[in-house]
Each structure stands twice: as C-alpha cells, then as structure tokens.
Short mmCIF file of C-alpha atoms in Angstrom, two decimals:
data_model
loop_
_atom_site.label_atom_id
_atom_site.label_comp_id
_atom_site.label_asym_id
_atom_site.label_seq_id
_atom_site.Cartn_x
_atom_site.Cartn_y
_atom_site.Cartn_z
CA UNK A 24 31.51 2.50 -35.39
CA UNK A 25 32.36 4.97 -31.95
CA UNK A 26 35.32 5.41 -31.27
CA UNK A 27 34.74 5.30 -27.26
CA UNK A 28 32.82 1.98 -25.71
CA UNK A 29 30.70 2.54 -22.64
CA UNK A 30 31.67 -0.22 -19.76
CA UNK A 31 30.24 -1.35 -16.32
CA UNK A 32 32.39 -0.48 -13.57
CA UNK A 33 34.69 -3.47 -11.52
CA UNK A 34 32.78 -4.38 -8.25
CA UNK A 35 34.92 -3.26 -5.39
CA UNK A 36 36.43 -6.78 -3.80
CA UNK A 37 36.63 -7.69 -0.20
CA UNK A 38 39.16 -6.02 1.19
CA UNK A 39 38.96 -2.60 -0.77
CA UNK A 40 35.31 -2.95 0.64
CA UNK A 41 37.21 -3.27 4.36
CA UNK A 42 39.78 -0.45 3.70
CA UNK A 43 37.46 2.34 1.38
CA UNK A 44 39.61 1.66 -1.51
CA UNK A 45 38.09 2.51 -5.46
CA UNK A 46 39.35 -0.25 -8.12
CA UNK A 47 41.92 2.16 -9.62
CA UNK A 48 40.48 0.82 -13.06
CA UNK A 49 37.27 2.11 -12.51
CA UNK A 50 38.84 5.34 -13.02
CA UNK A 51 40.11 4.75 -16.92
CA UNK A 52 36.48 3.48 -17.20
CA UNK A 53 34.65 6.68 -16.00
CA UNK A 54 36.85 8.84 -18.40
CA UNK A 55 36.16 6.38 -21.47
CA UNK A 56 32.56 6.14 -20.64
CA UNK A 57 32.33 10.13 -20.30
CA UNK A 58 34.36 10.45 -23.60
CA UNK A 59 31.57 7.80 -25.07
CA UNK A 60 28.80 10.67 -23.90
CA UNK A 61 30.91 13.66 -25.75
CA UNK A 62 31.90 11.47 -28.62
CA UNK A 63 30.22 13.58 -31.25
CA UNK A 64 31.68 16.77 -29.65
CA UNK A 65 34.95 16.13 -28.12
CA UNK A 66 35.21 20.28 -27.82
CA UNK A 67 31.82 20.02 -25.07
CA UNK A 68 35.05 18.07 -22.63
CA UNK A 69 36.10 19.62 -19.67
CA UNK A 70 39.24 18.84 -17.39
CA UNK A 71 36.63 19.68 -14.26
CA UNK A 72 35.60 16.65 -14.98
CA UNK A 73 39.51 14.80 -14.64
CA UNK A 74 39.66 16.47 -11.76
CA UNK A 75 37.03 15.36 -10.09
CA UNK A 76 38.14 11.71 -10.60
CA UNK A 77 41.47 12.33 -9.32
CA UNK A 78 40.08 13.14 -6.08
CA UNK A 79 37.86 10.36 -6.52
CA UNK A 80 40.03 7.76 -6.70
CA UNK A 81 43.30 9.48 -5.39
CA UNK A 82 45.37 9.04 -8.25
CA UNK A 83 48.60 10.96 -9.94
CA UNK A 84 46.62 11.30 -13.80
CA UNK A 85 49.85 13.00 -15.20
CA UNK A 86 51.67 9.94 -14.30
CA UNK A 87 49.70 6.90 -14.64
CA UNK A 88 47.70 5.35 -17.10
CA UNK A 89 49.86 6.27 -19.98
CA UNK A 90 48.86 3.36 -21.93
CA UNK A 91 45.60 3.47 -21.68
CA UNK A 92 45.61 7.51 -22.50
CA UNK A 93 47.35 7.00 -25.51
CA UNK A 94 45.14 3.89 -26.64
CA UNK A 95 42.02 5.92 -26.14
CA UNK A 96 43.80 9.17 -28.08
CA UNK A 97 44.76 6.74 -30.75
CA UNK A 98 40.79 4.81 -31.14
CA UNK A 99 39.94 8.48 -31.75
CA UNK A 100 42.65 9.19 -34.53
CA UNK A 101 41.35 5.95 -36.37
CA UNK A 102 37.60 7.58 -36.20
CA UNK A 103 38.63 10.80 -37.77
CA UNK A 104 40.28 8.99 -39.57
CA UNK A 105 37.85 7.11 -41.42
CA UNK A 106 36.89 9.27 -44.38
CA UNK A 107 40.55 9.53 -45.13
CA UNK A 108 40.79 13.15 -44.19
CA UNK A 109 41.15 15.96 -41.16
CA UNK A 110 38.94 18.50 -41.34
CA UNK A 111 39.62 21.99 -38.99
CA UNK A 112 36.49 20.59 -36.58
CA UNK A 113 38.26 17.13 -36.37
CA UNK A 114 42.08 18.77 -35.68
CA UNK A 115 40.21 21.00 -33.20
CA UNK A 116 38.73 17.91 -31.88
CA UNK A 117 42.03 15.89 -31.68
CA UNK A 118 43.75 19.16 -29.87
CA UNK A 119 41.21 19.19 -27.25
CA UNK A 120 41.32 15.55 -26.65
CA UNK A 121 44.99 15.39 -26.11
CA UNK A 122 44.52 18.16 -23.70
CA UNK A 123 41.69 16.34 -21.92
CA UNK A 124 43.96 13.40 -21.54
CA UNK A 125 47.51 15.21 -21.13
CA UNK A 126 49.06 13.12 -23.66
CA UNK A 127 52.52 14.49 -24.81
CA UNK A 128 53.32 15.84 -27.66
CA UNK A 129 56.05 13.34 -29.04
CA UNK A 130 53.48 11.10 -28.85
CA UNK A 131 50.65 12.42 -30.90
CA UNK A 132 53.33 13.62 -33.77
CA UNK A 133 54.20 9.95 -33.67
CA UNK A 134 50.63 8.73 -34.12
CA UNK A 135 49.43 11.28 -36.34
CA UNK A 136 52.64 10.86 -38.33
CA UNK A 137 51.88 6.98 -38.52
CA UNK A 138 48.00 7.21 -39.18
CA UNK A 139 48.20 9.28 -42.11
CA UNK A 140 51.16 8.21 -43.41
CA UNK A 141 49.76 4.71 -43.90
CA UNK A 142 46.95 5.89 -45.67
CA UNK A 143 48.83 8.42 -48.40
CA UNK A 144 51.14 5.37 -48.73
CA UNK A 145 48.49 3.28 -49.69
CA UNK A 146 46.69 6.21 -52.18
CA UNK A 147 50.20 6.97 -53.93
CA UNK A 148 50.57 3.08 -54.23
CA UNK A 149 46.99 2.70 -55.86
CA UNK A 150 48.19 5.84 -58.24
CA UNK A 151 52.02 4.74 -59.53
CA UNK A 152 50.88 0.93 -59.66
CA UNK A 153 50.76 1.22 -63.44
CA UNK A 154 53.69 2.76 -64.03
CA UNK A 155 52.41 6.21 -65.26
CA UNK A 156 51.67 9.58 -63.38
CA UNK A 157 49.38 11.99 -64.99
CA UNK A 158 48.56 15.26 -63.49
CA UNK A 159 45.60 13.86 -62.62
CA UNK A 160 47.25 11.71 -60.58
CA UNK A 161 49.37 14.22 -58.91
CA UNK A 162 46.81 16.61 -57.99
CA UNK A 163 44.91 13.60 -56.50
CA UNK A 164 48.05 12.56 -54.40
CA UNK A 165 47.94 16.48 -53.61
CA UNK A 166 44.78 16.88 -52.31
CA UNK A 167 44.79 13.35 -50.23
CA UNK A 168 48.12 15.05 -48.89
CA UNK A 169 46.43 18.53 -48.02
CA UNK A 170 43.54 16.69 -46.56
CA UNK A 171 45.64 14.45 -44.04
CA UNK A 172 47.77 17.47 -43.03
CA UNK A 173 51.34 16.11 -44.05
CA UNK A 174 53.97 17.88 -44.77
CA UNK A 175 55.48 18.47 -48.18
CA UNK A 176 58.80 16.85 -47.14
CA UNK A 177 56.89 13.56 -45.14
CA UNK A 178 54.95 12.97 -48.26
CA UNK A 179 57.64 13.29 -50.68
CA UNK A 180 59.61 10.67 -48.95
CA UNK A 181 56.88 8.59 -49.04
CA UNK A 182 56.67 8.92 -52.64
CA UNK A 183 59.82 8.46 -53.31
CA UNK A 184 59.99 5.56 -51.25
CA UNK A 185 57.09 3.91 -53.05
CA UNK A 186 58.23 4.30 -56.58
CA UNK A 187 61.68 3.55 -55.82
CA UNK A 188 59.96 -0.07 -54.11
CA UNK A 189 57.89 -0.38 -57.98
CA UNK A 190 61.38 0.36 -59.68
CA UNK A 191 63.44 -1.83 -57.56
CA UNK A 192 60.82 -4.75 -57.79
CA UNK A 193 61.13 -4.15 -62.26
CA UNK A 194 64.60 -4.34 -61.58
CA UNK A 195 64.63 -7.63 -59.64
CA UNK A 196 62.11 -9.26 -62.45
CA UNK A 197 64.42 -7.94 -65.37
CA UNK A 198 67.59 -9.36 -63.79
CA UNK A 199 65.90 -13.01 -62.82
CA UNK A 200 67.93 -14.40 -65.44
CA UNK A 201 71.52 -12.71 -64.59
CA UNK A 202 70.59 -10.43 -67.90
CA UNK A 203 70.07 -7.37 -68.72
CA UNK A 204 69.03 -6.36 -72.08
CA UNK A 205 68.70 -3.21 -74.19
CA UNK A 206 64.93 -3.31 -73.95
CA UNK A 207 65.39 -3.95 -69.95
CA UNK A 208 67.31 -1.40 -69.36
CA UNK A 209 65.02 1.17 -71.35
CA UNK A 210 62.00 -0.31 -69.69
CA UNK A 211 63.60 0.79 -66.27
CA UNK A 212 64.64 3.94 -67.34
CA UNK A 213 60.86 4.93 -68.69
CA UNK A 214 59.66 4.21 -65.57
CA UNK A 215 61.94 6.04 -63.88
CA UNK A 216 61.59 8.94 -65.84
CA UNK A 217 57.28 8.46 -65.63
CA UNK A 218 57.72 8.28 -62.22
CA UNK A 219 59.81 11.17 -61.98
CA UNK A 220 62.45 9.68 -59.57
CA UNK A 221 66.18 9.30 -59.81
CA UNK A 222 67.70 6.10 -60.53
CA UNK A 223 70.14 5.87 -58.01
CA UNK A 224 71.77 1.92 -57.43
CA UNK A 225 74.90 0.72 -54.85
CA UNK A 226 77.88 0.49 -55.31
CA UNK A 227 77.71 -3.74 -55.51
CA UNK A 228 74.04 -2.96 -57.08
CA UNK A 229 75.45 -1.10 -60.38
CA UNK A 230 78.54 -3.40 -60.96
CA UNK A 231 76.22 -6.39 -60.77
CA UNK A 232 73.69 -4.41 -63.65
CA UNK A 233 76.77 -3.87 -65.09
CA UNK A 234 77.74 -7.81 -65.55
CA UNK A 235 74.44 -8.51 -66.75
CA UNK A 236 74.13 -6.07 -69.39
CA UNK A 237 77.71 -7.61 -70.49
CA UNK A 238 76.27 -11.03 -70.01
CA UNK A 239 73.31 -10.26 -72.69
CA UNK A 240 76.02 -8.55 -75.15
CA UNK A 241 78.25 -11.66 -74.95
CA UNK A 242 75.17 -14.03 -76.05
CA UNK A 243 73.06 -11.74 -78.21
CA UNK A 244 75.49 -9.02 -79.49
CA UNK A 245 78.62 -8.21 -80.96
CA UNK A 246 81.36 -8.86 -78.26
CA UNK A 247 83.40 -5.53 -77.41
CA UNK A 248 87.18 -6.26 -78.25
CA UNK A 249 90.03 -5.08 -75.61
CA UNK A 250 93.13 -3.36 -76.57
CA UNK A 251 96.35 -6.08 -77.33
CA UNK A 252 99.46 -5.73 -75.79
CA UNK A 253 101.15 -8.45 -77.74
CA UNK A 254 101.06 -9.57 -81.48
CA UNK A 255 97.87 -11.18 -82.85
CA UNK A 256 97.13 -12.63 -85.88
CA UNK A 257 95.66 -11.14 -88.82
CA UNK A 258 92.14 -10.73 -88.64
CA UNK A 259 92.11 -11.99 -84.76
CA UNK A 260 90.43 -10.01 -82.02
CA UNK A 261 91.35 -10.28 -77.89
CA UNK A 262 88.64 -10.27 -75.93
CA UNK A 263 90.01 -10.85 -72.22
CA UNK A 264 93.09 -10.86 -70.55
CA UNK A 265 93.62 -11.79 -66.62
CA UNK A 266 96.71 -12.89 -64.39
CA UNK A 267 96.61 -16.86 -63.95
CA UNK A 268 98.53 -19.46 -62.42
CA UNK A 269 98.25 -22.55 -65.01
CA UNK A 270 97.88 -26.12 -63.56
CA UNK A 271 97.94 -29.51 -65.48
CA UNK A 272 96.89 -32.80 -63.86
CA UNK A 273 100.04 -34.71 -62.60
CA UNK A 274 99.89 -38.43 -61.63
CA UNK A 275 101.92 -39.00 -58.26
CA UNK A 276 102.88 -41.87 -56.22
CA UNK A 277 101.33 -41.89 -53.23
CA UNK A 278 102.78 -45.05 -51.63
CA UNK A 279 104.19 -48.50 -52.61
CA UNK A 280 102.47 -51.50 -51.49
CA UNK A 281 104.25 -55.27 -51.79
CA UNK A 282 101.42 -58.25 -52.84
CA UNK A 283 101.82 -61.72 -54.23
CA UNK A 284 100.90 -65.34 -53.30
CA UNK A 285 103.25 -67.01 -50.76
CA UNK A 286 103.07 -69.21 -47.65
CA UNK A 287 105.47 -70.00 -44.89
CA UNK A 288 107.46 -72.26 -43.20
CA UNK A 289 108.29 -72.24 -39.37
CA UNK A 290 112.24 -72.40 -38.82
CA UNK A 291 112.60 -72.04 -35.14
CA UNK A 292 110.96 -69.69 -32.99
CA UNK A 293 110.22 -66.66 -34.34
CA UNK A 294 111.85 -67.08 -37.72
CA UNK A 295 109.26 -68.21 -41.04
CA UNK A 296 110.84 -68.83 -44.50
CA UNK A 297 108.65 -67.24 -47.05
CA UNK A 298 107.80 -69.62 -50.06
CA UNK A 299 106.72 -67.48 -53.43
CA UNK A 300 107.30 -64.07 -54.90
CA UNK A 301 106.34 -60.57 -53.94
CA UNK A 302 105.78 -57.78 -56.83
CA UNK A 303 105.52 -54.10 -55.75
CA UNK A 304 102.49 -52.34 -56.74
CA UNK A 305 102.67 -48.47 -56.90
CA UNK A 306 99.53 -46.59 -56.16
CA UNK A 307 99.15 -43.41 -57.74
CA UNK A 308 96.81 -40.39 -57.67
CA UNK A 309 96.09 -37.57 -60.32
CA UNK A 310 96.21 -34.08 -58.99
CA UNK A 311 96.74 -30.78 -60.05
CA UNK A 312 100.02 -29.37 -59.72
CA UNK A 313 101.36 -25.54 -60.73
CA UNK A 314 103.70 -25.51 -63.91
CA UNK A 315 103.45 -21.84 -64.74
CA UNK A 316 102.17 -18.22 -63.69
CA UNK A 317 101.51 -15.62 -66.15
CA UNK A 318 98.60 -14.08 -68.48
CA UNK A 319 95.99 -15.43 -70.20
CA UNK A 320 94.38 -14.15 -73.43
CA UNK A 321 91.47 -14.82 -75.16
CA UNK A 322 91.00 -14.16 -78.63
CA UNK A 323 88.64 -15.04 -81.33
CA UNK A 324 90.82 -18.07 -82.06
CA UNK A 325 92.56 -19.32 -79.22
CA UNK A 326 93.74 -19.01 -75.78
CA UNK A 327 96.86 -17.50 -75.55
CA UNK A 328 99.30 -17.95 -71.98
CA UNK A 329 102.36 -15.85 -71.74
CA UNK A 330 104.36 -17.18 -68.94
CA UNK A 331 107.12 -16.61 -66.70
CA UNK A 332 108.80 -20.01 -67.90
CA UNK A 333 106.95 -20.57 -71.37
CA UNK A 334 104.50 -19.40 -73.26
CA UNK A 335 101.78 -21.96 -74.82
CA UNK A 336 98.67 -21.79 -77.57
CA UNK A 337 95.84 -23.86 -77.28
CA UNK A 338 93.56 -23.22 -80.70
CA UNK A 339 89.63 -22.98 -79.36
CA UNK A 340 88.64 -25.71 -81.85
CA UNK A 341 91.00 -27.95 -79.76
CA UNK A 342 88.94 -27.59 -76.94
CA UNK A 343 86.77 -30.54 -75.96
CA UNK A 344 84.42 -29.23 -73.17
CA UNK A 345 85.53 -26.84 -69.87
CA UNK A 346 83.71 -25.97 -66.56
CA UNK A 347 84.04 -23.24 -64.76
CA UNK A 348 84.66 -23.18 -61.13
CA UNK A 349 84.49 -20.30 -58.06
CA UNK A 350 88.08 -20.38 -58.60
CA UNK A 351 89.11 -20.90 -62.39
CA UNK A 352 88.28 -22.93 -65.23
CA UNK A 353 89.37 -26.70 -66.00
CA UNK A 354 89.78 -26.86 -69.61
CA UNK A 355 89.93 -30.50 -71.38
CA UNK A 356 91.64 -31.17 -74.93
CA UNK A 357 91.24 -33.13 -77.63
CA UNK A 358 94.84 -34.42 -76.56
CA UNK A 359 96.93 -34.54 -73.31
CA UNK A 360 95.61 -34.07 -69.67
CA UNK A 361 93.28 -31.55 -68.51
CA UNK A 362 94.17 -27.92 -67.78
CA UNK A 363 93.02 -25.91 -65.11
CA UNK A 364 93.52 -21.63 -65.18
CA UNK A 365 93.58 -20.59 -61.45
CA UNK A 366 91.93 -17.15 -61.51
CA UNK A 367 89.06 -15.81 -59.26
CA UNK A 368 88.13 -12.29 -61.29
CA UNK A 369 85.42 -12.51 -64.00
CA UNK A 370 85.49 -16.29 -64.18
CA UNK A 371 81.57 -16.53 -65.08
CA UNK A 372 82.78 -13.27 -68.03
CA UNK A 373 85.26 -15.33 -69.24
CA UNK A 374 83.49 -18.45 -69.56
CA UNK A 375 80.25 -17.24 -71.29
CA UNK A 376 83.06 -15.32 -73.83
CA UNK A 377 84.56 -19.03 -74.24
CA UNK A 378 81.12 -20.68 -74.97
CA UNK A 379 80.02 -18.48 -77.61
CA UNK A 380 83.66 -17.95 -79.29
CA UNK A 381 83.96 -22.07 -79.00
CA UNK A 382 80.26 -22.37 -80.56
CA UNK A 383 81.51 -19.65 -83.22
CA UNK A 384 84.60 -21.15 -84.23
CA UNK A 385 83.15 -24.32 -84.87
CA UNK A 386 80.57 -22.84 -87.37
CA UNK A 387 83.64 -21.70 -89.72
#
C-alpha cells in the first residue's frame, strides 16, 4: 500500500474564476501528488519544488497547512513502518521528508515516539504473556528495540510498564475472593522475579494484601495469638482486642395512647357525657441504647469486655448467631436481648476470627 495517493485537482469556482484566485487546496494536493511520484525515493525531493507552489498559489507554507503536513509526515511513518523496523535509508528518508514539509521537531519526536512505541509494546507483550523471559526473549525484545531506534530508557519503561500490567492483572485474579494464600502470594512473587521487575504496591494496595493474607490464615491456618494485658485462663489464647462502646437493645415508651368502647350523651351545648371506660395503651419501641465503653477481647473461649462501669463475659458457646455491620457487630444469645459492639476498625477481622473460634468451640 503507498503511502502518498495521487488526486485530481478542485475546479476553480465562479468567482475565483472572476478574481484569478487558485483553490488554496489545490496546493496540499500538488505536494501530495508530487510526494506520490518520489514515493520510492523521498531523498530525489527538492524544496524548489515548495517554492514554486508558494508563488503559485500565494501562500505562507511555514504557517499554514499544519495539519495536513503532519498527516502526510505521519502516512509516511506508518509505511516505514510496516516491516516493523527503520533502516538508515528509511531514517534518511523520514529526515528529508520533514525537511521537505518543515514540520517541527516536537512533532516528529512525538510521532516517532508513538509509532514505535506501539509496536515494541505489542512485541514485549507477545514475549512476557507466559510469564517467563528467556534470553531468547530478551535479545529478541533487543533487537526489535535497536531496529525501531528507541532509546534504552523509552523501552525500559515500556517494559516495565507491561509486566507490571501482567503482575497487577495476577494480582487482581488471586485476590477475587478477598484471599490471599501462601501459594498466591508465591505465584506473584515467581513472576515477579521471572519477569525481573520489582514488586512495588500502595500504600492502601499492601494493607489490603495484607488483610487478605490474614483472611486465608484465619480460615485455613493456625490463628496468630496477640499479647494479653489482663489474666486469662489456663490454656486460653487472645486473639483481638479493640476499644468499643457496648449497646443492648432497650424497650422505650414512645407515647401513650387512651382506647376503649364508649358513646356519648349531649348535655347542653358543647358539653357530652362519656358512657364506658377508657384503658391506656403504651406503645413501645426497641432500640439500642449505650450502657458501657471499654475493651473488648477475644479469646479462644469467650468474649471478654472490660469496662469503665463493669466488666462482663459472654462464653462463645453462648452465642446464638451475630452479623457484622460497617459499624460493629450485633451479637444474639442464647438468653437476654441482643448485643451490639460499636467499633469501626477490623470489624470484617474480627468477625471471620469469631466464626471459626464459634465453629471450633462447638466441636469440643
């Protein structure tokens, strides 16, 4: 396919027939369809030639048709381009046609940069897709590199930018499940170290990897005990420990309303003896009301609350069900009313560490 398409010039219209006046199009036409003549030797073009149209058509070429320069620079890029190299004819080639058509210089870095960037993008892509480089693969890579004319430091970043994409993306798929395991993690650092990039995560990124990994452990492996700042039983381990505010579910009054059968009788004007009785009727609501502050501990037996006021036990195989909230957890007993532990840090840790030690204790 050539790069450069030969086209029939605009007819002149009536009034640039009546006033001597060129279609200034015609003139982007000419220097395509004189580029289409010297296609296969770009270095046979001469600027004579330019400015000869300038005069031609009276027009400022260092100042006008900057879009259509840089479109007709660029079909030629994508030509030279097609073999997936540069050769030393073709940048000669590329040097003369930017002179020919006084494109700028930020402009052809920008294309050229683009062009071949795209291409060693999509070779490095085809070469880390399975996880592995060789030094087959990296002297392929190489030579694709040296054959574009990038730099060292453009394609590195594009490397690094690709495998980092095929690490993040293993990532992602081993973390679907908000779990990280042993294997996982191993699997992501192979590939890492195959792909000879540095794992590097966020801030947010690394705590949530974190959280996972201590998700797996608290379903599939022994449960890392915390240090106990109070006395524990023989043979009992803590496990977590957070500042709460404890709720219980209060019933309340919200109003008093007065019903019973009656019917009256007119006295005078105004005035109606009521025959029957009236019984007041309370209406009440359960909510949640604040009883205590204090800390929480939870151990391989119980729940433990040391508070400001009191301090209470609730025994794990006392514990009927409990669901966890943004907020805290509502816990609900085998007797009594419902509990709820107002606390917003590690509420999803503290409630996978409840399931299993619940599921545990129940097995003894």
């Amino acid at each position: 396919m050539n790069a450069f398409t030969k086209k029939n010039l605009e007819k002149q219209s009536f009034f640039q027939k009546i006033f001597k006046k060129l279609p200034k199009q015609n003139f982007i036409i000419e220097i395509e369809n004189y580029l289409s003549e010297h296609e296969n030797d770009i270095s046979d073009i001469s600027i004579d030639f330019v400015n000869e149209l300038v005069s031609k058509y009276k027009v400022n070429y260092d100042k006008s048709f900057e879009e259509d320069k840089k479109r007709l620079f660029t079909q030629f890029l994508n030509k030279v381009l097609e073999d997936e190299k540069i050769s030393d004819n073709e940048s000669a080639s590329l040097k003369a046609l930017q002179k020919f058509l006084q494109v700028k210089d930020i402009f052809i870095n920008k294309i050229l940069t683009e062009k071949t960037s795209e291409i060693y993008k999509s070779k490095v892509d085809d070469v880390i897709k399975d996880g592995v480089v060789d030094d087959k693969g990296k002297e392929y890579i190489e030579n694709i590199r040296k054959n574009l004319l990038l730099s060292d430091s453009t394609a590195k970043n594009i490397y690094n930018a690709e495998a980092q994409k095929l690490l993040t993306d293993l990532v992602n798929n081993s973390i679907k499940d908000e779990r990280l395991s042993p294997d996982e993690e191993k699997q992501i650092n192979e590939l890492a170290k195959n792909l000879d990039v540095r794992i590097t995560y966020e801030e947010k990124t690394k705590a949530a990897l974190d959280k996972y990994k201590l998700f797996w452990i608290i379903e599939n492996g022994e449960i890392p005990t915390i240090s106990s700042d109070i006395n524990l039983q023989k043979s009992e381990n803590l496990y977590f420990k957070t500042n709460i505010e404890w709720y219980e579910m209060k019933s309340v009054t919200q109003r008093v309303n007065y019903s019973g059968v009656s019917t009256r009788i007119k006295i005078c004007k105004g005035v109606y003896y009521k025959i029957g009785s009236v019984a007041p009727e309370r209406v009440t609501q359960d909510i949640w009301k604040i009883v205590d502050n204090g800390t929480l501990y939870l151990t391989s037996k119980r729940i433990i609350f040391i508070g400001t006021k009191a301090n209470k036990n609730m025994k794990l195989d006392k514990i009927l069900a409990f669901e966890p909230y943004r907020n805290g957890v509502q816990i609900d007993k085998d007797t009594g009313k419902a509990t709820f532990f107002s606390f917003t840090n590690n509420v999803d840790v503290f409630s996978l560490l409840l399931s299993r030690l619940m599921n545990e204790y129940s097995k003894k």
